[in-house]
Amino acid sequence: MEHALSTRALSRRFRGGQGVHDLDLSVPAGAIYGFLGPNGAGKTTTIRLLLGLLRPDAGEVHLLGEPLTPRHRGALARVGALVEHPSLYPHLDGRANLEVTRRLLGLPASRVDEVLERIGLAGDAHRRVRDYSLGMRQRLGIGLALLGRPKLLVLDEPGNGLDPAGTQDLRRFLRQLVAEEGLTLFLSSHQLGEIDQLASHVGVLDRGRLRFQGTLAQLRERARPALLLRCDSPARAMRVLIEAGEDPALAEGHALRLTPRLPAAEINRRLVANGIGIQHLALEPVTLESLFFELTAPAARGVAA
């Protein structure tokens, strides 16, 4: 199986033009796929379409090599999902929460202990969920999704509300889960740092349209690093750079920032030749944040700013 999840021209429209439009997702088997986009981009709508919770207006969904249609939903038995907040019974303990779903699925009783061990809550299984931290509740919600031994795990914003320590803990847990269980993880998030440190592949969604899809390395290859310049005469430096065919812009602290066409050494030579003293000249590293804003800027989607 080459792809654990794929769609073709998947669309669902709502009043006002909102929704998702012509999505062609390709999630390789065994990947951690970061589905990235700002709030309101259509991430949760897409996930509901992938899980059969919404009917598309057009397009196709394939899960684990099988088509998902109203008459063919068998593949969903091998998919685990946590959409938005986990549905938990706060007055019951962790074990009882898992036991309810275990009985509904008709799984052996031993599966509850296996999942509690997997999610690191075996020692807290007797505590009521209302006394759990947010991170523990997220783990328990993921445990519910793992009960049926899924081959594809779909998580919608699992890091929402977690503090930095909780986010780091969740990241380690998910990475270990994918490695040891051999599953594919489809992870929706608006947190750039979370995706940057966890995902092997990424899709960038904005206003219901897929702006990029590929590996993180391929995403970074799209962008040229910016050159940050600090000198003793920014105004004169800007004139020299414009005459050289560059397009500099003012940055914080009276610095200049540009995406250079000329090599940095040549820019330095021209500025020095014009009597401009250079204090700082360096290429800035390309970050996922800068790439994300580049892809979702009005110019990138053909909208007038």
PDB file of C-alpha atoms in Angstrom:
ATOM      1  CA  MET A   1       0.000   0.000   0.000  1.00  0.00           C
ATOM      2  CA  GLU A   2       1.661   3.192  -1.204  1.00  0.00           C
ATOM      3  CA  HIS A   3      -0.745   5.671   0.411  1.00  0.00           C
ATOM      4  CA  ALA A   4      -2.617   5.324   3.677  1.00  0.00           C
ATOM      5  CA  LEU A   5      -4.916   8.200   2.738  1.00  0.00           C
ATOM      6  CA  SER A   6      -5.632   9.960  -0.533  1.00  0.00           C
ATOM      7  CA  THR A   7      -8.306  12.194  -2.004  1.00  0.00           C
ATOM      8  CA  ARG A   8      -9.107  13.394  -5.475  1.00  0.00           C
ATOM      9  CA  ALA A   9     -10.854  16.723  -6.148  1.00  0.00           C
ATOM     10  CA  LEU A  10     -12.497  16.538  -2.715  1.00  0.00           C
ATOM     11  CA  SER A  11     -14.892  19.453  -2.213  1.00  0.00           C
ATOM     12  CA  ARG A  12     -17.516  20.579   0.253  1.00  0.00           C
ATOM     13  CA  ARG A  13     -18.973  24.060   0.051  1.00  0.00           C
ATOM     14  CA  PHE A  14     -20.973  26.043   2.578  1.00  0.00           C
ATOM     15  CA  ARG A  15     -22.853  29.308   2.314  1.00  0.00           C
ATOM     16  CA  GLY A  16     -20.587  32.278   1.893  1.00  0.00           C
ATOM     17  CA  GLY A  17     -18.042  30.308  -0.106  1.00  0.00           C
ATOM     18  CA  GLN A  18     -16.491  28.571   2.887  1.00  0.00           C
ATOM     19  CA  GLY A  19     -15.498  24.935   2.815  1.00  0.00           C
ATOM     20  CA  VAL A  20     -12.799  22.991   0.968  1.00  0.00           C
ATOM     21  CA  HIS A  21     -12.161  22.950  -2.743  1.00  0.00           C
ATOM     22  CA  ASP A  22     -10.588  20.322  -5.035  1.00  0.00           C
ATOM     23  CA  LEU A  23      -8.291  18.749  -2.449  1.00  0.00           C
ATOM     24  CA  ASP A  24      -5.820  16.174  -3.760  1.00  0.00           C
ATOM     25  CA  LEU A  25      -4.248  14.764  -0.593  1.00  0.00           C
ATOM     26  CA  SER A  26      -1.570  12.057  -0.713  1.00  0.00           C
ATOM     27  CA  VAL A  27      -0.446  10.670   2.643  1.00  0.00           C
ATOM     28  CA  PRO A  28       2.273   8.002   2.311  1.00  0.00           C
ATOM     29  CA  ALA A  29       1.902   4.885   4.450  1.00  0.00           C
ATOM     30  CA  GLY A  30       4.019   5.150   7.593  1.00  0.00           C
ATOM     31  CA  ALA A  31       4.356   8.950   7.374  1.00  0.00           C
ATOM     32  CA  ILE A  32       3.656  11.617   9.956  1.00  0.00           C
ATOM     33  CA  TYR A  33       1.683  14.030   7.810  1.00  0.00           C
ATOM     34  CA  GLY A  34       1.254  17.530   9.202  1.00  0.00           C
ATOM     35  CA  PHE A  35      -1.936  19.165   7.932  1.00  0.00           C
ATOM     36  CA  LEU A  36      -1.129  22.797   8.528  1.00  0.00           C
ATOM     37  CA  GLY A  37      -3.275  25.888   8.235  1.00  0.00           C
ATOM     38  CA  PRO A  38      -4.585  28.892  10.160  1.00  0.00           C
ATOM     39  CA  ASN A  39      -7.789  28.642  12.166  1.00  0.00           C
ATOM     40  CA  GLY A  40     -10.729  28.626   9.774  1.00  0.00           C
ATOM     41  CA  ALA A  41      -8.710  27.231   6.857  1.00  0.00           C
ATOM     42  CA  GLY A  42     -10.933  24.145   6.563  1.00  0.00           C
ATOM     43  CA  LYS A  43      -8.856  21.562   8.434  1.00  0.00           C
ATOM     44  CA  THR A  44     -11.666  20.185  10.596  1.00  0.00           C
ATOM     45  CA  THR A  45     -14.060  20.147   7.626  1.00  0.00           C
ATOM     46  CA  THR A  46     -11.506  18.099   5.698  1.00  0.00           C
ATOM     47  CA  ILE A  47     -11.108  15.639   8.572  1.00  0.00           C
ATOM     48  CA  ARG A  48     -14.870  15.194   8.842  1.00  0.00           C
ATOM     49  CA  LEU A  49     -14.968  14.401   5.128  1.00  0.00           C
ATOM     50  CA  LEU A  50     -12.116  11.901   5.506  1.00  0.00           C
ATOM     51  CA  LEU A  51     -13.962  10.116   8.315  1.00  0.00           C
ATOM     52  CA  GLY A  52     -17.339  10.024   6.584  1.00  0.00           C
ATOM     53  CA  LEU A  53     -18.873  12.471   9.077  1.00  0.00           C
ATOM     54  CA  LEU A  54     -19.681  14.869   6.221  1.00  0.00           C
ATOM     55  CA  ARG A  55     -20.676  14.013   2.682  1.00  0.00           C
ATOM     56  CA  PRO A  56     -18.621  15.712  -0.018  1.00  0.00           C
ATOM     57  CA  ASP A  57     -20.237  17.688  -2.808  1.00  0.00           C
ATOM     58  CA  ALA A  58     -17.673  16.174  -5.164  1.00  0.00           C
ATOM     59  CA  GLY A  59     -14.523  14.096  -5.156  1.00  0.00           C
ATOM     60  CA  GLU A  60     -13.226  10.809  -3.780  1.00  0.00           C
ATOM     61  CA  VAL A  61     -11.662   9.559  -0.549  1.00  0.00           C
ATOM     62  CA  HIS A  62      -9.492   6.439  -0.254  1.00  0.00           C
ATOM     63  CA  LEU A  63      -8.513   5.086   3.163  1.00  0.00           C
ATOM     64  CA  LEU A  64      -5.903   2.334   3.449  1.00  0.00           C
ATOM     65  CA  GLY A  65      -6.343   1.441  -0.202  1.00  0.00           C
ATOM     66  CA  GLU A  66     -10.154   1.267  -0.101  1.00  0.00           C
ATOM     67  CA  PRO A  67     -12.690   3.822  -1.381  1.00  0.00           C
ATOM     68  CA  LEU A  68     -14.880   5.483   1.229  1.00  0.00           C
ATOM     69  CA  THR A  69     -18.478   5.795   0.068  1.00  0.00           C
ATOM     70  CA  PRO A  70     -21.869   5.680   1.826  1.00  0.00           C
ATOM     71  CA  ARG A  71     -22.059   1.975   0.925  1.00  0.00           C
ATOM     72  CA  HIS A  72     -18.406   1.106   1.494  1.00  0.00           C
ATOM     73  CA  ARG A  73     -17.226   2.185   4.944  1.00  0.00           C
ATOM     74  CA  GLY A  74     -15.273  -0.903   5.961  1.00  0.00           C
ATOM     75  CA  ALA A  75     -11.930   0.891   5.968  1.00  0.00           C
ATOM     76  CA  LEU A  76     -13.088   3.084   8.867  1.00  0.00           C
ATOM     77  CA  ALA A  77     -12.721   0.060  11.168  1.00  0.00           C
ATOM     78  CA  ARG A  78      -8.939   0.423  10.716  1.00  0.00           C
ATOM     79  CA  VAL A  79      -8.927   4.172  11.339  1.00  0.00           C
ATOM     80  CA  GLY A  80      -8.657   5.800  14.762  1.00  0.00           C
ATOM     81  CA  ALA A  81      -9.555   9.453  15.206  1.00  0.00           C
ATOM     82  CA  LEU A  82      -9.655  12.258  17.723  1.00  0.00           C
ATOM     83  CA  VAL A  83     -11.573  15.220  16.307  1.00  0.00           C
ATOM     84  CA  GLU A  84     -11.364  18.442  18.295  1.00  0.00           C
ATOM     85  CA  HIS A  85     -11.759  17.640  22.031  1.00  0.00           C
ATOM     86  CA  PRO A  86     -11.930  14.028  23.294  1.00  0.00           C
ATOM     87  CA  SER A  87     -15.380  12.848  24.387  1.00  0.00           C
ATOM     88  CA  LEU A  88     -14.734  11.651  27.935  1.00  0.00           C
ATOM     89  CA  TYR A  89     -16.856  10.882  30.988  1.00  0.00           C
ATOM     90  CA  PRO A  90     -15.293  13.123  33.684  1.00  0.00           C
ATOM     91  CA  HIS A  91     -17.034  11.324  36.584  1.00  0.00           C
ATOM     92  CA  LEU A  92     -15.516   7.963  35.565  1.00  0.00           C
ATOM     93  CA  ASP A  93     -11.914   6.914  35.940  1.00  0.00           C
ATOM     94  CA  GLY A  94      -9.541   6.431  33.011  1.00  0.00           C
ATOM     95  CA  ARG A  95     -10.030   2.673  32.858  1.00  0.00           C
ATOM     96  CA  ALA A  96     -13.822   2.954  32.814  1.00  0.00           C
ATOM     97  CA  ASN A  97     -13.696   5.463  29.964  1.00  0.00           C
ATOM     98  CA  LEU A  98     -11.736   2.997  27.866  1.00  0.00           C
ATOM     99  CA  GLU A  99     -13.938   0.105  28.985  1.00  0.00           C
ATOM    100  CA  VAL A 100     -17.103   1.757  27.640  1.00  0.00           C
ATOM    101  CA  THR A 101     -15.653   2.036  24.133  1.00  0.00           C
ATOM    102  CA  ARG A 102     -13.968  -1.376  24.376  1.00  0.00           C
ATOM    103  CA  ARG A 103     -17.350  -3.035  24.946  1.00  0.00           C
ATOM    104  CA  LEU A 104     -18.975  -1.088  22.101  1.00  0.00           C
ATOM    105  CA  LEU A 105     -16.246  -2.332  19.756  1.00  0.00           C
ATOM    106  CA  GLY A 106     -16.445  -5.898  21.052  1.00  0.00           C
ATOM    107  CA  LEU A 107     -12.729  -6.078  21.841  1.00  0.00           C
ATOM    108  CA  PRO A 108     -11.092  -8.392  24.403  1.00  0.00           C
ATOM    109  CA  ALA A 109     -10.861  -7.049  27.951  1.00  0.00           C
ATOM    110  CA  SER A 110      -7.065  -7.264  27.842  1.00  0.00           C
ATOM    111  CA  ARG A 111      -7.003  -4.466  25.265  1.00  0.00           C
ATOM    112  CA  VAL A 112      -7.748  -1.829  27.926  1.00  0.00           C
ATOM    113  CA  ASP A 113      -4.609  -2.697  29.890  1.00  0.00           C
ATOM    114  CA  GLU A 114      -2.538  -2.699  26.695  1.00  0.00           C
ATOM    115  CA  VAL A 115      -3.742   0.779  25.754  1.00  0.00           C
ATOM    116  CA  LEU A 116      -3.279   2.178  29.269  1.00  0.00           C
ATOM    117  CA  GLU A 117       0.321   0.993  29.164  1.00  0.00           C
ATOM    118  CA  ARG A 118       0.829   2.413  25.675  1.00  0.00           C
ATOM    119  CA  ILE A 119      -0.452   5.894  26.567  1.00  0.00           C
ATOM    120  CA  GLY A 120       1.415   5.982  29.890  1.00  0.00           C
ATOM    121  CA  LEU A 121      -1.666   6.106  32.126  1.00  0.00           C
ATOM    122  CA  ALA A 122      -1.510   2.651  33.718  1.00  0.00           C
ATOM    123  CA  GLY A 123      -0.577   4.217  37.063  1.00  0.00           C
ATOM    124  CA  ASP A 124      -3.452   6.730  36.874  1.00  0.00           C
ATOM    125  CA  ALA A 125      -6.149   4.429  35.525  1.00  0.00           C
ATOM    126  CA  HIS A 126      -8.082   4.494  38.824  1.00  0.00           C
ATOM    127  CA  ARG A 127      -8.285   8.307  38.993  1.00  0.00           C
ATOM    128  CA  ARG A 128     -11.400  10.130  37.842  1.00  0.00           C
ATOM    129  CA  VAL A 129     -10.902  11.956  34.570  1.00  0.00           C
ATOM    130  CA  ARG A 130     -12.059  15.252  36.112  1.00  0.00           C
ATOM    131  CA  ASP A 131      -8.818  15.135  38.105  1.00  0.00           C
ATOM    132  CA  TYR A 132      -6.637  14.573  35.033  1.00  0.00           C
ATOM    133  CA  SER A 133      -4.450  17.312  33.605  1.00  0.00           C
ATOM    134  CA  LEU A 134      -5.187  18.508  30.063  1.00  0.00           C
ATOM    135  CA  GLY A 135      -2.259  16.488  28.757  1.00  0.00           C
ATOM    136  CA  MET A 136      -3.534  13.322  30.445  1.00  0.00           C
ATOM    137  CA  ARG A 137      -6.985  13.877  28.940  1.00  0.00           C
ATOM    138  CA  GLN A 138      -5.438  14.245  25.490  1.00  0.00           C
ATOM    139  CA  ARG A 139      -3.549  10.981  25.997  1.00  0.00           C
ATOM    140  CA  LEU A 140      -6.732   9.237  27.108  1.00  0.00           C
ATOM    141  CA  GLY A 141      -8.549  10.571  24.046  1.00  0.00           C
ATOM    142  CA  ILE A 142      -5.779   9.185  21.846  1.00  0.00           C
ATOM    143  CA  GLY A 143      -6.074   5.920  23.786  1.00  0.00           C
ATOM    144  CA  LEU A 144      -9.741   5.695  22.791  1.00  0.00           C
ATOM    145  CA  ALA A 145      -8.677   6.106  19.159  1.00  0.00           C
ATOM    146  CA  LEU A 146      -6.066   3.348  19.566  1.00  0.00           C
ATOM    147  CA  LEU A 147      -8.377   0.702  21.031  1.00  0.00           C
ATOM    148  CA  GLY A 148      -9.214  -0.840  17.651  1.00  0.00           C
ATOM    149  CA  ARG A 149      -5.524  -1.160  16.616  1.00  0.00           C
ATOM    150  CA  PRO A 150      -5.812   1.346  13.755  1.00  0.00           C
ATOM    151  CA  LYS A 151      -3.381   1.511  10.844  1.00  0.00           C
ATOM    152  CA  LEU A 152      -4.260   5.180  10.307  1.00  0.00           C
ATOM    153  CA  LEU A 153      -4.562   7.638  13.192  1.00  0.00           C
ATOM    154  CA  VAL A 154      -6.208  11.026  12.548  1.00  0.00           C
ATOM    155  CA  LEU A 155      -5.734  13.727  15.184  1.00  0.00           C
ATOM    156  CA  ASP A 156      -7.307  17.185  14.980  1.00  0.00           C
ATOM    157  CA  GLU A 157      -5.303  19.833  16.881  1.00  0.00           C
ATOM    158  CA  PRO A 158      -4.180  17.477  19.706  1.00  0.00           C
ATOM    159  CA  GLY A 159      -1.817  20.114  21.148  1.00  0.00           C
ATOM    160  CA  ASN A 160      -4.504  22.759  21.702  1.00  0.00           C
ATOM    161  CA  GLY A 161      -4.244  24.278  25.167  1.00  0.00           C
ATOM    162  CA  LEU A 162      -1.135  22.379  26.215  1.00  0.00           C
ATOM    163  CA  ASP A 163       1.726  24.227  27.873  1.00  0.00           C
ATOM    164  CA  PRO A 164       5.242  23.904  26.343  1.00  0.00           C
ATOM    165  CA  ALA A 165       6.113  20.925  28.558  1.00  0.00           C
ATOM    166  CA  GLY A 166       2.855  19.176  27.661  1.00  0.00           C
ATOM    167  CA  THR A 167       3.394  19.839  23.963  1.00  0.00           C
ATOM    168  CA  GLN A 168       6.909  18.400  24.127  1.00  0.00           C
ATOM    169  CA  ASP A 169       5.637  15.330  25.968  1.00  0.00           C
ATOM    170  CA  LEU A 170       2.878  14.806  23.399  1.00  0.00           C
ATOM    171  CA  ARG A 171       5.393  15.147  20.562  1.00  0.00           C
ATOM    172  CA  ARG A 172       7.638  12.443  22.046  1.00  0.00           C
ATOM    173  CA  PHE A 173       4.650  10.194  22.616  1.00  0.00           C
ATOM    174  CA  LEU A 174       3.372  10.507  19.037  1.00  0.00           C
ATOM    175  CA  ARG A 175       6.792   9.945  17.506  1.00  0.00           C
ATOM    176  CA  GLN A 176       7.262   6.792  19.583  1.00  0.00           C
ATOM    177  CA  LEU A 177       3.742   5.622  18.780  1.00  0.00           C
ATOM    178  CA  VAL A 178       4.301   5.797  15.023  1.00  0.00           C
ATOM    179  CA  ALA A 179       7.667   4.040  15.272  1.00  0.00           C
ATOM    180  CA  GLU A 180       6.497   1.184  17.495  1.00  0.00           C
ATOM    181  CA  GLU A 181       2.947   0.626  16.210  1.00  0.00           C
ATOM    182  CA  GLY A 182       3.788   0.985  12.517  1.00  0.00           C
ATOM    183  CA  LEU A 183       0.847   3.239  11.801  1.00  0.00           C
ATOM    184  CA  THR A 184       0.365   6.388   9.728  1.00  0.00           C
ATOM    185  CA  LEU A 185      -0.367   9.646  11.541  1.00  0.00           C
ATOM    186  CA  PHE A 186      -2.428  12.445   9.980  1.00  0.00           C
ATOM    187  CA  LEU A 187      -1.998  15.404  12.307  1.00  0.00           C
ATOM    188  CA  SER A 188      -3.953  18.637  11.885  1.00  0.00           C
ATOM    189  CA  SER A 189      -2.493  21.710  13.553  1.00  0.00           C
ATOM    190  CA  HIS A 190      -2.086  25.483  13.312  1.00  0.00           C
ATOM    191  CA  GLN A 191       1.038  25.298  15.497  1.00  0.00           C
ATOM    192  CA  LEU A 192       4.007  25.687  13.180  1.00  0.00           C
ATOM    193  CA  GLY A 193       6.602  24.517  15.687  1.00  0.00           C
ATOM    194  CA  GLU A 194       4.680  21.321  16.407  1.00  0.00           C
ATOM    195  CA  ILE A 195       4.628  20.327  12.731  1.00  0.00           C
ATOM    196  CA  ASP A 196       8.214  21.426  12.116  1.00  0.00           C
ATOM    197  CA  GLN A 197       9.550  19.135  14.854  1.00  0.00           C
ATOM    198  CA  LEU A 198       7.311  16.153  14.251  1.00  0.00           C
ATOM    199  CA  ALA A 199       6.145  15.734  10.659  1.00  0.00           C
ATOM    200  CA  SER A 200       7.891  14.013   7.756  1.00  0.00           C
ATOM    201  CA  HIS A 201       5.374  15.349   5.221  1.00  0.00           C
ATOM    202  CA  VAL A 202       3.209  18.432   5.217  1.00  0.00           C
ATOM    203  CA  GLY A 203       0.169  19.869   3.493  1.00  0.00           C
ATOM    204  CA  VAL A 204      -0.563  23.592   3.782  1.00  0.00           C
ATOM    205  CA  LEU A 205      -4.240  24.520   3.637  1.00  0.00           C
ATOM    206  CA  ASP A 206      -5.507  28.087   3.305  1.00  0.00           C
ATOM    207  CA  ARG A 207      -9.100  29.183   2.729  1.00  0.00           C
ATOM    208  CA  GLY A 208     -10.071  25.657   1.788  1.00  0.00           C
ATOM    209  CA  ARG A 209      -7.378  25.153  -0.847  1.00  0.00           C
ATOM    210  CA  LEU A 210      -4.178  23.136  -0.683  1.00  0.00           C
ATOM    211  CA  ARG A 211      -1.253  25.523  -1.250  1.00  0.00           C
ATOM    212  CA  PHE A 212       1.544  22.967  -0.875  1.00  0.00           C
ATOM    213  CA  GLN A 213       2.053  19.245  -0.339  1.00  0.00           C
ATOM    214  CA  GLY A 214       5.280  17.298   0.018  1.00  0.00           C
ATOM    215  CA  THR A 215       8.116  16.602   2.416  1.00  0.00           C
ATOM    216  CA  LEU A 216       9.422  19.246   4.781  1.00  0.00           C
ATOM    217  CA  ALA A 217      12.673  19.239   2.812  1.00  0.00           C
ATOM    218  CA  GLN A 218      10.762  19.974  -0.408  1.00  0.00           C
ATOM    219  CA  LEU A 219       8.909  22.797   1.319  1.00  0.00           C
ATOM    220  CA  ARG A 220      12.142  24.411   2.460  1.00  0.00           C
ATOM    221  CA  GLU A 221      13.600  24.118  -1.042  1.00  0.00           C
ATOM    222  CA  ARG A 222      10.851  26.442  -2.298  1.00  0.00           C
ATOM    223  CA  ALA A 223      12.156  29.430  -0.392  1.00  0.00           C
ATOM    224  CA  ARG A 224      15.297  31.462  -0.798  1.00  0.00           C
ATOM    225  CA  PRO A 225      16.754  32.720   2.477  1.00  0.00           C
ATOM    226  CA  ALA A 226      16.504  36.444   3.167  1.00  0.00           C
ATOM    227  CA  LEU A 227      19.577  38.628   3.573  1.00  0.00           C
ATOM    228  CA  LEU A 228      19.640  40.888   6.625  1.00  0.00           C
ATOM    229  CA  LEU A 229      21.865  43.977   6.371  1.00  0.00           C
ATOM    230  CA  ARG A 230      22.867  46.521   8.999  1.00  0.00           C
ATOM    231  CA  CYS A 231      25.068  49.424   7.950  1.00  0.00           C
ATOM    232  CA  ASP A 232      25.922  53.017   8.804  1.00  0.00           C
ATOM    233  CA  SER A 233      23.771  54.515   6.025  1.00  0.00           C
ATOM    234  CA  PRO A 234      20.573  52.509   5.309  1.00  0.00           C
ATOM    235  CA  ALA A 235      19.168  55.136   2.933  1.00  0.00           C
ATOM    236  CA  ARG A 236      22.280  55.156   0.718  1.00  0.00           C
ATOM    237  CA  ALA A 237      22.520  51.370   0.931  1.00  0.00           C
ATOM    238  CA  MET A 238      18.948  51.078  -0.272  1.00  0.00           C
ATOM    239  CA  ARG A 239      19.687  53.268  -3.324  1.00  0.00           C
ATOM    240  CA  VAL A 240      22.783  51.207  -4.177  1.00  0.00           C
ATOM    241  CA  LEU A 241      20.840  47.956  -3.857  1.00  0.00           C
ATOM    242  CA  ILE A 242      17.961  49.201  -6.006  1.00  0.00           C
ATOM    243  CA  GLU A 243      20.432  50.311  -8.703  1.00  0.00           C
ATOM    244  CA  ALA A 244      21.890  46.788  -8.566  1.00  0.00           C
ATOM    245  CA  GLY A 245      18.456  45.307  -9.297  1.00  0.00           C
ATOM    246  CA  GLU A 246      17.625  44.270  -5.728  1.00  0.00           C
ATOM    247  CA  ASP A 247      14.377  44.965  -3.873  1.00  0.00           C
ATOM    248  CA  PRO A 248      15.307  45.841  -0.265  1.00  0.00           C
ATOM    249  CA  ALA A 249      12.825  46.669   2.466  1.00  0.00           C
ATOM    250  CA  LEU A 250      13.249  48.337   5.837  1.00  0.00           C
ATOM    251  CA  ALA A 251      13.367  45.977   8.814  1.00  0.00           C
ATOM    252  CA  GLU A 252      13.483  46.500  12.556  1.00  0.00           C
ATOM    253  CA  GLY A 253      16.349  48.519  13.987  1.00  0.00           C
ATOM    254  CA  HIS A 254      17.022  50.489  10.771  1.00  0.00           C
ATOM    255  CA  ALA A 255      18.166  47.273   9.062  1.00  0.00           C
ATOM    256  CA  LEU A 256      17.435  46.224   5.491  1.00  0.00           C
ATOM    257  CA  ARG A 257      16.042  42.852   4.426  1.00  0.00           C
ATOM    258  CA  LEU A 258      15.989  41.484   0.890  1.00  0.00           C
ATOM    259  CA  THR A 259      15.762  38.232  -1.025  1.00  0.00           C
ATOM    260  CA  PRO A 260      19.028  38.597  -2.936  1.00  0.00           C
ATOM    261  CA  ARG A 261      19.458  38.079  -6.652  1.00  0.00           C
ATOM    262  CA  LEU A 262      23.194  38.711  -6.450  1.00  0.00           C
ATOM    263  CA  PRO A 263      25.587  36.691  -4.264  1.00  0.00           C
ATOM    264  CA  ALA A 264      26.020  38.099  -0.760  1.00  0.00           C
ATOM    265  CA  ALA A 265      29.732  38.704  -1.444  1.00  0.00           C
ATOM    266  CA  GLU A 266      28.902  40.850  -4.486  1.00  0.00           C
ATOM    267  CA  ILE A 267      26.364  42.868  -2.497  1.00  0.00           C
ATOM    268  CA  ASN A 268      28.977  43.443   0.185  1.00  0.00           C
ATOM    269  CA  ARG A 269      31.538  44.540  -2.433  1.00  0.00           C
ATOM    270  CA  ARG A 270      29.172  47.070  -4.031  1.00  0.00           C
ATOM    271  CA  LEU A 271      28.194  48.604  -0.711  1.00  0.00           C
ATOM    272  CA  VAL A 272      31.804  48.943   0.444  1.00  0.00           C
ATOM    273  CA  ALA A 273      32.778  50.430  -2.939  1.00  0.00           C
ATOM    274  CA  ASN A 274      30.196  53.144  -2.322  1.00  0.00           C
ATOM    275  CA  GLY A 275      31.713  53.998   1.036  1.00  0.00           C
ATOM    276  CA  ILE A 276      29.043  52.273   3.145  1.00  0.00           C
ATOM    277  CA  GLY A 277      30.275  50.657   6.358  1.00  0.00           C
ATOM    278  CA  ILE A 278      28.852  47.174   6.920  1.00  0.00           C
ATOM    279  CA  GLN A 279      28.029  46.162  10.487  1.00  0.00           C
ATOM    280  CA  HIS A 280      26.093  42.948   9.775  1.00  0.00           C
ATOM    281  CA  LEU A 281      25.457  40.973   6.590  1.00  0.00           C
ATOM    282  CA  ALA A 282      24.027  37.466   6.927  1.00  0.00           C
ATOM    283  CA  LEU A 283      21.549  35.097   5.329  1.00  0.00           C
ATOM    284  CA  GLU A 284      18.659  34.308   7.657  1.00  0.00           C
ATOM    285  CA  PRO A 285      17.753  30.620   8.058  1.00  0.00           C
ATOM    286  CA  VAL A 286      14.534  29.534   6.355  1.00  0.00           C
ATOM    287  CA  THR A 287      11.906  28.648   8.958  1.00  0.00           C
ATOM    288  CA  LEU A 288       8.613  26.833   8.564  1.00  0.00           C
ATOM    289  CA  GLU A 289       6.927  29.996   9.825  1.00  0.00           C
ATOM    290  CA  SER A 290       8.351  32.122   7.014  1.00  0.00           C
ATOM    291  CA  LEU A 291       7.389  29.508   4.422  1.00  0.00           C
ATOM    292  CA  PHE A 292       3.885  29.237   5.842  1.00  0.00           C
ATOM    293  CA  PHE A 293       3.255  32.970   5.659  1.00  0.00           C
ATOM    294  CA  GLU A 294       4.713  33.060   2.159  1.00  0.00           C
ATOM    295  CA  LEU A 295       2.264  30.364   1.011  1.00  0.00           C
ATOM    296  CA  THR A 296      -0.774  31.934   2.677  1.00  0.00           C
ATOM    297  CA  ALA A 297      -0.041  35.570   1.826  1.00  0.00           C
ATOM    298  CA  PRO A 298      -2.635  37.280  -0.408  1.00  0.00           C
ATOM    299  CA  ALA A 299      -0.206  37.368  -3.356  1.00  0.00           C
ATOM    300  CA  ALA A 300       0.379  33.618  -3.087  1.00  0.00           C
ATOM    301  CA  ARG A 301      -3.305  32.854  -3.509  1.00  0.00           C
ATOM    302  CA  GLY A 302      -3.943  35.467  -6.182  1.00  0.00           C
ATOM    303  CA  VAL A 303      -5.847  37.894  -3.958  1.00  0.00           C
ATOM    304  CA  ALA A 304      -5.246  41.623  -4.021  1.00  0.00           C
ATOM    305  CA  ALA A 305      -3.682  42.817  -0.780  1.00  0.00           C
TER     306      ALA A 305
END
